[in-house]
mmCIF file of C-alpha atoms in Angstrom:
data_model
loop_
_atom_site.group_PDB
_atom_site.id
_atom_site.type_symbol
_atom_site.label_atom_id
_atom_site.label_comp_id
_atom_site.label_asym_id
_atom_site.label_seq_id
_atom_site.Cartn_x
_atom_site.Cartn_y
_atom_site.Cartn_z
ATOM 1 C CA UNK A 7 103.179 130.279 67.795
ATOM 2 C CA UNK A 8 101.148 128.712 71.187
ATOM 3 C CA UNK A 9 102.996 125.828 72.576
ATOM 4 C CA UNK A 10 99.915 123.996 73.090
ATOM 5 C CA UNK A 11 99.972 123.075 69.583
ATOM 6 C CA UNK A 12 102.943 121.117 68.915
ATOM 7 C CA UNK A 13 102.636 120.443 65.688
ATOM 8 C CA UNK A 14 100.452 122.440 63.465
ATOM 9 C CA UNK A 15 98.791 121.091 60.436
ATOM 10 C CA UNK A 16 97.227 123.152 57.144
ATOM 11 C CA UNK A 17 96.162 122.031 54.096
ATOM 12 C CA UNK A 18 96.108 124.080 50.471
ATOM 13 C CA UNK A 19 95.732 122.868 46.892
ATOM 14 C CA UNK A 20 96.284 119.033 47.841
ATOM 15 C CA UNK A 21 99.703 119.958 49.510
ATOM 16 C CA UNK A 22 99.862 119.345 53.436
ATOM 17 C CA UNK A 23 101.971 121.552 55.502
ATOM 18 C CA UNK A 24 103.067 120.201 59.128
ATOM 19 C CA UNK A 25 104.976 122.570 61.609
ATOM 20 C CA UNK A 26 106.998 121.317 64.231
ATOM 21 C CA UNK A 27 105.736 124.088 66.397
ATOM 22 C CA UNK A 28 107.876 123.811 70.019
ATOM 23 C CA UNK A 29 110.367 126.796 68.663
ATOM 24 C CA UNK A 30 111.041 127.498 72.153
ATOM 25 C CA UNK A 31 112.483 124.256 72.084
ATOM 26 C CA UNK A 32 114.403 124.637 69.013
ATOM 27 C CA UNK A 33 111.456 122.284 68.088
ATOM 28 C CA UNK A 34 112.479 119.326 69.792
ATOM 29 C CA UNK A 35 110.516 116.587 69.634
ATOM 30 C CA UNK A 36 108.555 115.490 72.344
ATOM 31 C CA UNK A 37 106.014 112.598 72.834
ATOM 32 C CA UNK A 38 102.959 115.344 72.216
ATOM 33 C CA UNK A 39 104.919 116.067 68.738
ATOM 34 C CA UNK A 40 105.131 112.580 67.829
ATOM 35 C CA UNK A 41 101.467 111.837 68.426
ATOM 36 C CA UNK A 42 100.197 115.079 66.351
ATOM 37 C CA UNK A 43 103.025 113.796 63.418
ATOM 38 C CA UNK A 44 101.671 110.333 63.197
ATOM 39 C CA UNK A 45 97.777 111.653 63.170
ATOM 40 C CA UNK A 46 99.190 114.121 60.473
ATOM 41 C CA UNK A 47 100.863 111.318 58.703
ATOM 42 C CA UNK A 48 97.186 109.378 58.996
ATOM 43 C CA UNK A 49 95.712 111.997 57.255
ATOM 44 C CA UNK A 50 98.060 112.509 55.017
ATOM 45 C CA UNK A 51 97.333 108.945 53.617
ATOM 46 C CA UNK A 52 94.089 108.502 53.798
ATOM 47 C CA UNK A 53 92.296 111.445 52.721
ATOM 48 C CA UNK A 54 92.587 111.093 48.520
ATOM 49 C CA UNK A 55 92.358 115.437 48.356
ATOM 50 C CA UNK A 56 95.440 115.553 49.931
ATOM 51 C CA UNK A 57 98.711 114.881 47.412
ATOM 52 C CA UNK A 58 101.621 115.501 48.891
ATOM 53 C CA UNK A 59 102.796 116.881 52.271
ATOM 54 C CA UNK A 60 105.704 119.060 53.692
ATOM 55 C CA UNK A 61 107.328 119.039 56.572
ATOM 56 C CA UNK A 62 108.960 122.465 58.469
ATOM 57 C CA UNK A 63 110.073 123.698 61.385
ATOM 58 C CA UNK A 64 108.697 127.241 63.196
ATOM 59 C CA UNK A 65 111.055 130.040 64.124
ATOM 60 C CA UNK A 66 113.436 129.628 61.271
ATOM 61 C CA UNK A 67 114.821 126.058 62.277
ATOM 62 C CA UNK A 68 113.877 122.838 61.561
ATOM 63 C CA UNK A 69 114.396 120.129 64.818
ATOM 64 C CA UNK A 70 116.905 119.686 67.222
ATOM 65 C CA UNK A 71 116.430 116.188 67.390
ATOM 66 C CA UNK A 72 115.016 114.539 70.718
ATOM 67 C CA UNK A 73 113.785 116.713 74.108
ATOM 68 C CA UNK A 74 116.454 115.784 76.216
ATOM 69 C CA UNK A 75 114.599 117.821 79.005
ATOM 70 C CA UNK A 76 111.925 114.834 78.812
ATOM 71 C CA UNK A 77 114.127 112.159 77.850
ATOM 72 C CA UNK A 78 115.646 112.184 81.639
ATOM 73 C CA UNK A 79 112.665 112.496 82.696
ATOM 74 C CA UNK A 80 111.914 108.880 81.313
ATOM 75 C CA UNK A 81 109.729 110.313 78.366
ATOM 76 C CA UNK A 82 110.848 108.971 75.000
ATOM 77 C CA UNK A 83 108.706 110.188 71.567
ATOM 78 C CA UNK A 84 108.405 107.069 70.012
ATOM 79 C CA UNK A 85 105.643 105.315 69.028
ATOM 80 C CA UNK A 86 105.169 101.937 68.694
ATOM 81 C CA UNK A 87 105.569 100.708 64.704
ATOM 82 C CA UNK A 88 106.195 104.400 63.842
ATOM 83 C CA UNK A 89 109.260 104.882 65.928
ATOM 84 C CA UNK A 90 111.128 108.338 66.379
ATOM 85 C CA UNK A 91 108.876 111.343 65.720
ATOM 86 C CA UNK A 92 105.758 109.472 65.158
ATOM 87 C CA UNK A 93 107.030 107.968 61.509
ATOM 88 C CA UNK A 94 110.948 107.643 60.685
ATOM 89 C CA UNK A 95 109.977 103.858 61.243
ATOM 90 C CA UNK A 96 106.683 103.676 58.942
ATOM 91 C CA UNK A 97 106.975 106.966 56.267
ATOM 92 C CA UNK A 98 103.668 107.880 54.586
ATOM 93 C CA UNK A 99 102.881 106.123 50.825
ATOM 94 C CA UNK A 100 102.611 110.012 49.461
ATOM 95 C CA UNK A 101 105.753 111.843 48.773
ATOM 96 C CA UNK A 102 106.855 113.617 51.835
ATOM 97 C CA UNK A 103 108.928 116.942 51.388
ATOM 98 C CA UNK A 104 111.492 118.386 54.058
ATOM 99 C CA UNK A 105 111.619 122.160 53.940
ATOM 100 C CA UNK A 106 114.609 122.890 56.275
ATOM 101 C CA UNK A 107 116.053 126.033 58.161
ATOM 102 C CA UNK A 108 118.848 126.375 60.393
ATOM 103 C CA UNK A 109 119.477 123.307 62.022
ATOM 104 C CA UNK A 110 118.460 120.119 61.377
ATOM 105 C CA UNK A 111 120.418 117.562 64.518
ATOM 106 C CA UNK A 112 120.180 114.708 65.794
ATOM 107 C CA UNK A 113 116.667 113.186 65.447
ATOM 108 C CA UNK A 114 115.996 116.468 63.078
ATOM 109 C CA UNK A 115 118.175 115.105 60.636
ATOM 110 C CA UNK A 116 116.823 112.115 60.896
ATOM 111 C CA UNK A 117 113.324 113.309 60.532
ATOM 112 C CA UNK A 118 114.708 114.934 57.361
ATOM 113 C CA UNK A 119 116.178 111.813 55.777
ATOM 114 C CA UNK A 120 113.041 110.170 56.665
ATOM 115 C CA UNK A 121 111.599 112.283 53.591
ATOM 116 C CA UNK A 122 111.472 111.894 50.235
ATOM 117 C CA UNK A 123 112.579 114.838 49.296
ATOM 118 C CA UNK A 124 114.716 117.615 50.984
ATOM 119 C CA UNK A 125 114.685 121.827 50.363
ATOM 120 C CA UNK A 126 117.181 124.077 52.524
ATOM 121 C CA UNK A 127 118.040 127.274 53.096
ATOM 122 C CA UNK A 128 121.582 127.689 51.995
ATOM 123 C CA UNK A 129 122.368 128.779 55.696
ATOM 124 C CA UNK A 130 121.150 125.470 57.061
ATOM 125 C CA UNK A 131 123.105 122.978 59.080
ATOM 126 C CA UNK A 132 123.261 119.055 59.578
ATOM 127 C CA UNK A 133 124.518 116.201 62.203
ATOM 128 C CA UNK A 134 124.034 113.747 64.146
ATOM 129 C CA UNK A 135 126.007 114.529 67.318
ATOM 130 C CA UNK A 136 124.558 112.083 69.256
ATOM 131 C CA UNK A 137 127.718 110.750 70.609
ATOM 132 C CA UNK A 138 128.549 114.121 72.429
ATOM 133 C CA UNK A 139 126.082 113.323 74.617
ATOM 134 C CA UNK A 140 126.966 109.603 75.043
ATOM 135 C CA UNK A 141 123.619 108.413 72.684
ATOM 136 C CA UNK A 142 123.910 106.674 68.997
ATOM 137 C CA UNK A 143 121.672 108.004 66.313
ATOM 138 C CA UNK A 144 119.440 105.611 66.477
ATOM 139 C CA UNK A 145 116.313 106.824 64.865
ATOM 140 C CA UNK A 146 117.965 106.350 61.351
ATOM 141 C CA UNK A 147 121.612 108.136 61.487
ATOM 142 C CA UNK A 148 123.395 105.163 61.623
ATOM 143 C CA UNK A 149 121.204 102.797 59.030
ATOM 144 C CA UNK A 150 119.274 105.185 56.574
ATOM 145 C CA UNK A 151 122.267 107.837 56.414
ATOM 146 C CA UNK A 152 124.996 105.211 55.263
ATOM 147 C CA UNK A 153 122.255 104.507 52.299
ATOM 148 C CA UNK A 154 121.620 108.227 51.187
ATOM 149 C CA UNK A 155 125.679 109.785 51.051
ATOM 150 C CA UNK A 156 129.035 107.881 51.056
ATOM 151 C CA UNK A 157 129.241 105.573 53.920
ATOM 152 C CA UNK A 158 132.402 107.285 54.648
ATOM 153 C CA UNK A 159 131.397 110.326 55.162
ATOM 154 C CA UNK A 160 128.053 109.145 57.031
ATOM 155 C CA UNK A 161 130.713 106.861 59.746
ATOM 156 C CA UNK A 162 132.684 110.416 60.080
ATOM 157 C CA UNK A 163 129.775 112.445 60.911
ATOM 158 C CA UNK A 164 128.507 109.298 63.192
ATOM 159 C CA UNK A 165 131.869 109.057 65.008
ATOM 160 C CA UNK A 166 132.490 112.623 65.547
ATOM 161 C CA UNK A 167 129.413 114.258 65.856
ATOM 162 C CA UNK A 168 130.457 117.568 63.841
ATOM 163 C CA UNK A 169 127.759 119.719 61.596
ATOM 164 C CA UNK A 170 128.068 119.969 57.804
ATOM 165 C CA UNK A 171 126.378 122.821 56.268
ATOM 166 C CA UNK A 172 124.309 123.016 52.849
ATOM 167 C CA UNK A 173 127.024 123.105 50.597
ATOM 168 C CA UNK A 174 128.457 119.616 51.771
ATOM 169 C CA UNK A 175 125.089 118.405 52.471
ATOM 170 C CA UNK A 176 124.177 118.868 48.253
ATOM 171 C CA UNK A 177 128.142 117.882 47.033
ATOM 172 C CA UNK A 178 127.346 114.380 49.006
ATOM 173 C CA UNK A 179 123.724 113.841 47.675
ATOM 174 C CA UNK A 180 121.512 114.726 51.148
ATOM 175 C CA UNK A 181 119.497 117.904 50.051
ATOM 176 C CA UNK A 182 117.941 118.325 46.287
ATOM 177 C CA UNK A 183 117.590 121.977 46.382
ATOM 178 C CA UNK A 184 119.473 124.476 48.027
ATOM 179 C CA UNK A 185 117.252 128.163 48.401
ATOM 180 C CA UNK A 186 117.915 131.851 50.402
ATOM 181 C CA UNK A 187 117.726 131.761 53.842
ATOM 182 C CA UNK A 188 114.079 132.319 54.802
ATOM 183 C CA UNK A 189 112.581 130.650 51.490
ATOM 184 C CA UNK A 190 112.841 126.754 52.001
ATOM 185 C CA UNK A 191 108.763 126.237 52.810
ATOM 186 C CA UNK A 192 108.299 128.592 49.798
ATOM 187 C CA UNK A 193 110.918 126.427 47.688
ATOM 188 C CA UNK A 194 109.256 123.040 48.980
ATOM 189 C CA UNK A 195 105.732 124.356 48.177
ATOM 190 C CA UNK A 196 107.535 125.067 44.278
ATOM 191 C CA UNK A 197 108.391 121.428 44.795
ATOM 192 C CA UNK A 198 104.695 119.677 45.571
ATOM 193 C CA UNK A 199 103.018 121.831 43.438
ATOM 194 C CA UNK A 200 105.154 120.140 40.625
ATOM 195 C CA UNK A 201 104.513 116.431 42.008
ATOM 196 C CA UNK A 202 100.548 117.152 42.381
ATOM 197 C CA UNK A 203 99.778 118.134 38.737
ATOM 198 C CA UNK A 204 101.064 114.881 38.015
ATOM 199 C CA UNK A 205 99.260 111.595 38.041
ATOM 200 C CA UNK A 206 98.616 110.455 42.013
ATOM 201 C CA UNK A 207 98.629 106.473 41.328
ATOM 202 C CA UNK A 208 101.958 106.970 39.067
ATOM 203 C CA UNK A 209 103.519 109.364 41.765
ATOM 204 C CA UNK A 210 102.346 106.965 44.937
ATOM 205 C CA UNK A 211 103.290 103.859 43.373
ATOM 206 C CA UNK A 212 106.749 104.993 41.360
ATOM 207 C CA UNK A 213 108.053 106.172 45.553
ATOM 208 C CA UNK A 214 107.007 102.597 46.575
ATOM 209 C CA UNK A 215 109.268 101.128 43.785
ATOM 210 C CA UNK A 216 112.014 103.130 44.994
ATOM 211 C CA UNK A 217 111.486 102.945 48.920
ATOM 212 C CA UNK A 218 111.301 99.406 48.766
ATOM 213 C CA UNK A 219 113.988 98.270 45.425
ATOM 214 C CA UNK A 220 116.898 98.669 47.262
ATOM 215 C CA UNK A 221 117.688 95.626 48.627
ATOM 216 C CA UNK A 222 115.882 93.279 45.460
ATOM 217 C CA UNK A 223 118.438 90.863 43.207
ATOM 218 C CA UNK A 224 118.850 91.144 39.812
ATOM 219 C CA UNK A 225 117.054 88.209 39.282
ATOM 220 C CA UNK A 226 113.880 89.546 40.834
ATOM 221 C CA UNK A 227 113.683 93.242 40.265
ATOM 222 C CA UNK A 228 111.644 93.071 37.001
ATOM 223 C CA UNK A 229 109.200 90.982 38.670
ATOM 224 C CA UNK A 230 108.724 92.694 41.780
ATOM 225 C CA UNK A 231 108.582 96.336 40.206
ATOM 226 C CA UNK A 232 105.660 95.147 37.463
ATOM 227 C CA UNK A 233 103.756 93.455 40.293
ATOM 228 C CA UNK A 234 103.600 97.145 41.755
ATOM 229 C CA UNK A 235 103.523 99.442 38.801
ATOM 230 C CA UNK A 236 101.675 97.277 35.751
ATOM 231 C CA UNK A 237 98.083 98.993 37.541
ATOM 232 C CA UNK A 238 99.299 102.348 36.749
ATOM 233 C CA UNK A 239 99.333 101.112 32.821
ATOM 234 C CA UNK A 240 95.570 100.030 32.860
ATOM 235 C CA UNK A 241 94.510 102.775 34.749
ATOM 236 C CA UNK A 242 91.949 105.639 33.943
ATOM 237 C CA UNK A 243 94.505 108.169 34.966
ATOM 238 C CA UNK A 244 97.089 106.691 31.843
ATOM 239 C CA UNK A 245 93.888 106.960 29.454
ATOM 240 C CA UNK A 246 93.325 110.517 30.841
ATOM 241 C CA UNK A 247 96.804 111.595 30.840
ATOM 242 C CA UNK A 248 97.195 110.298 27.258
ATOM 243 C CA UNK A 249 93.997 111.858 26.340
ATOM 244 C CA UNK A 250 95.155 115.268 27.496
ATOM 245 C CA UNK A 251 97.998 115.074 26.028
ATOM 246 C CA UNK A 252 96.394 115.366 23.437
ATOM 247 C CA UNK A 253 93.929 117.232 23.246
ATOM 248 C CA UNK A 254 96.051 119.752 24.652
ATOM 249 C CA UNK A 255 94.988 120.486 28.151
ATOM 250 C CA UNK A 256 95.930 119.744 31.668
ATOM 251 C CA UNK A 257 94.433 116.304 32.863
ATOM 252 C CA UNK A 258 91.867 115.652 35.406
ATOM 253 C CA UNK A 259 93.009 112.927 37.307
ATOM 254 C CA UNK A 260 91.076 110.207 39.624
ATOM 255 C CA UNK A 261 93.929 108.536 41.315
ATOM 256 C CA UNK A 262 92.710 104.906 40.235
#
């Protein structure tokens, strides 16, 4: 794949596929990567064909986390409001797959817990070893991590900086699916094509409740959840999906 193209971008049947494409560079992420993520990510919400997206690595790994070779070099890839890799600060409203291979480090792994949803070859491996190189995982390791395994086991792989691999990484919670070596794009695409025969308002608006319910009171979470969700109810997608259900055929949805 041309290294002039960091990131590589296709779209098929509503379901977005974007390559981290510096595999030289065990697809490090540069600032050119997080510019062509973030225009992805764009896309990604605001063109209504498109569903759900995935996100890979070429040459059978996923992201070594930051280019160190242009980090001393003064070049970070950030972007403002978006943060590490062009989004791992401001994640898309559509679902947003991880299919993983080999290693996911560093900022990879924090790429991948940026997602909604994570796929990986049962040969994969995971870390943040950040602190061997006298850094902090600081694009999410240290405040997303502690919120998606046991904060014990997020503060040892923090503190120490050693890999898990994909048995570990499903016994704590971090992957959903674990797949062959060589199949985790082919096990994500399973994945999407699941989420986009189902309603797009219900899908879109059921991840906001999620993303954003974690840190509501009891007192409030009723409220703030039917604020977001009751427009899914009076929909023409609910009329359509009850309508198919029964007449017995797949729905047709409009997404409002």
């Amino acid at each position: 794949m041309s290294e002039e193209q960091p990131v590589l971008v296709d779209v098929t049947d509503g379901v977005m596929t974007i390559t981290l494409n510096r595999g030289k560079a065990k697809n490090a992420v540069n600032k050119a990567m997080a510019e062509g993520v973030a225009a992805a990510m764009d896309e990604l919400d605001s063109n209504d064909d498109i569903r759900v997206a995935i996100i890979t690595g070429a040459d059978n790994t996923f992201c070594a986390g930051m280019d160190l070779k242009a980090f001393v070099t003064g070049e970070m890839p950030m972007l403002p409001g978006r943060g590490f890799a062009g989004f791992v600060e401001a994640p898309p409203k559509k679902p947003l797959i991880a299919a993983v291979e080999g290693f996911a480090l560093a900022g990879g792994l924090e790429v991948m817990i940026a997602c909604d949803l994570v796929v990986v070859a049962d040969n994969a491996k995971f870390g943040i070893p950040e602190v061997k190189r006298g850094l902090a995982a600081a694009a999410g390791g240290l405040v997303r991590l502690p919120k998606q395994i046991p904060p014990r086991v997020a503060m040892e792989m923090a503190l120490t900086g050693d890999f898990i691999d994909a048995t570990k990484a499903a016994d704590v919670g971090l992957v959903n699916r674990i797949v062959p070596a060589g199949s985790a794009l082919e096990g994500a695409k399973e994945l999407a094509a699941t989420i986009v025969a189902n309603g797009p308002l219900a899908v879109r608006l059921s991840k906001q409740v999620i993303a954003e319910s974690g840190d509501w009171t009891a007192a409030e979470m009723w409220d703030k959840q039917n604020e977001i969700v009751m427009p899914v109810f009076t929909s023409e997608d609910a009329i359509e999906g009850a309508t198919a259900f029964a007449e017995k055929r797949a729905p047709n949805w409009k997404g409002k």
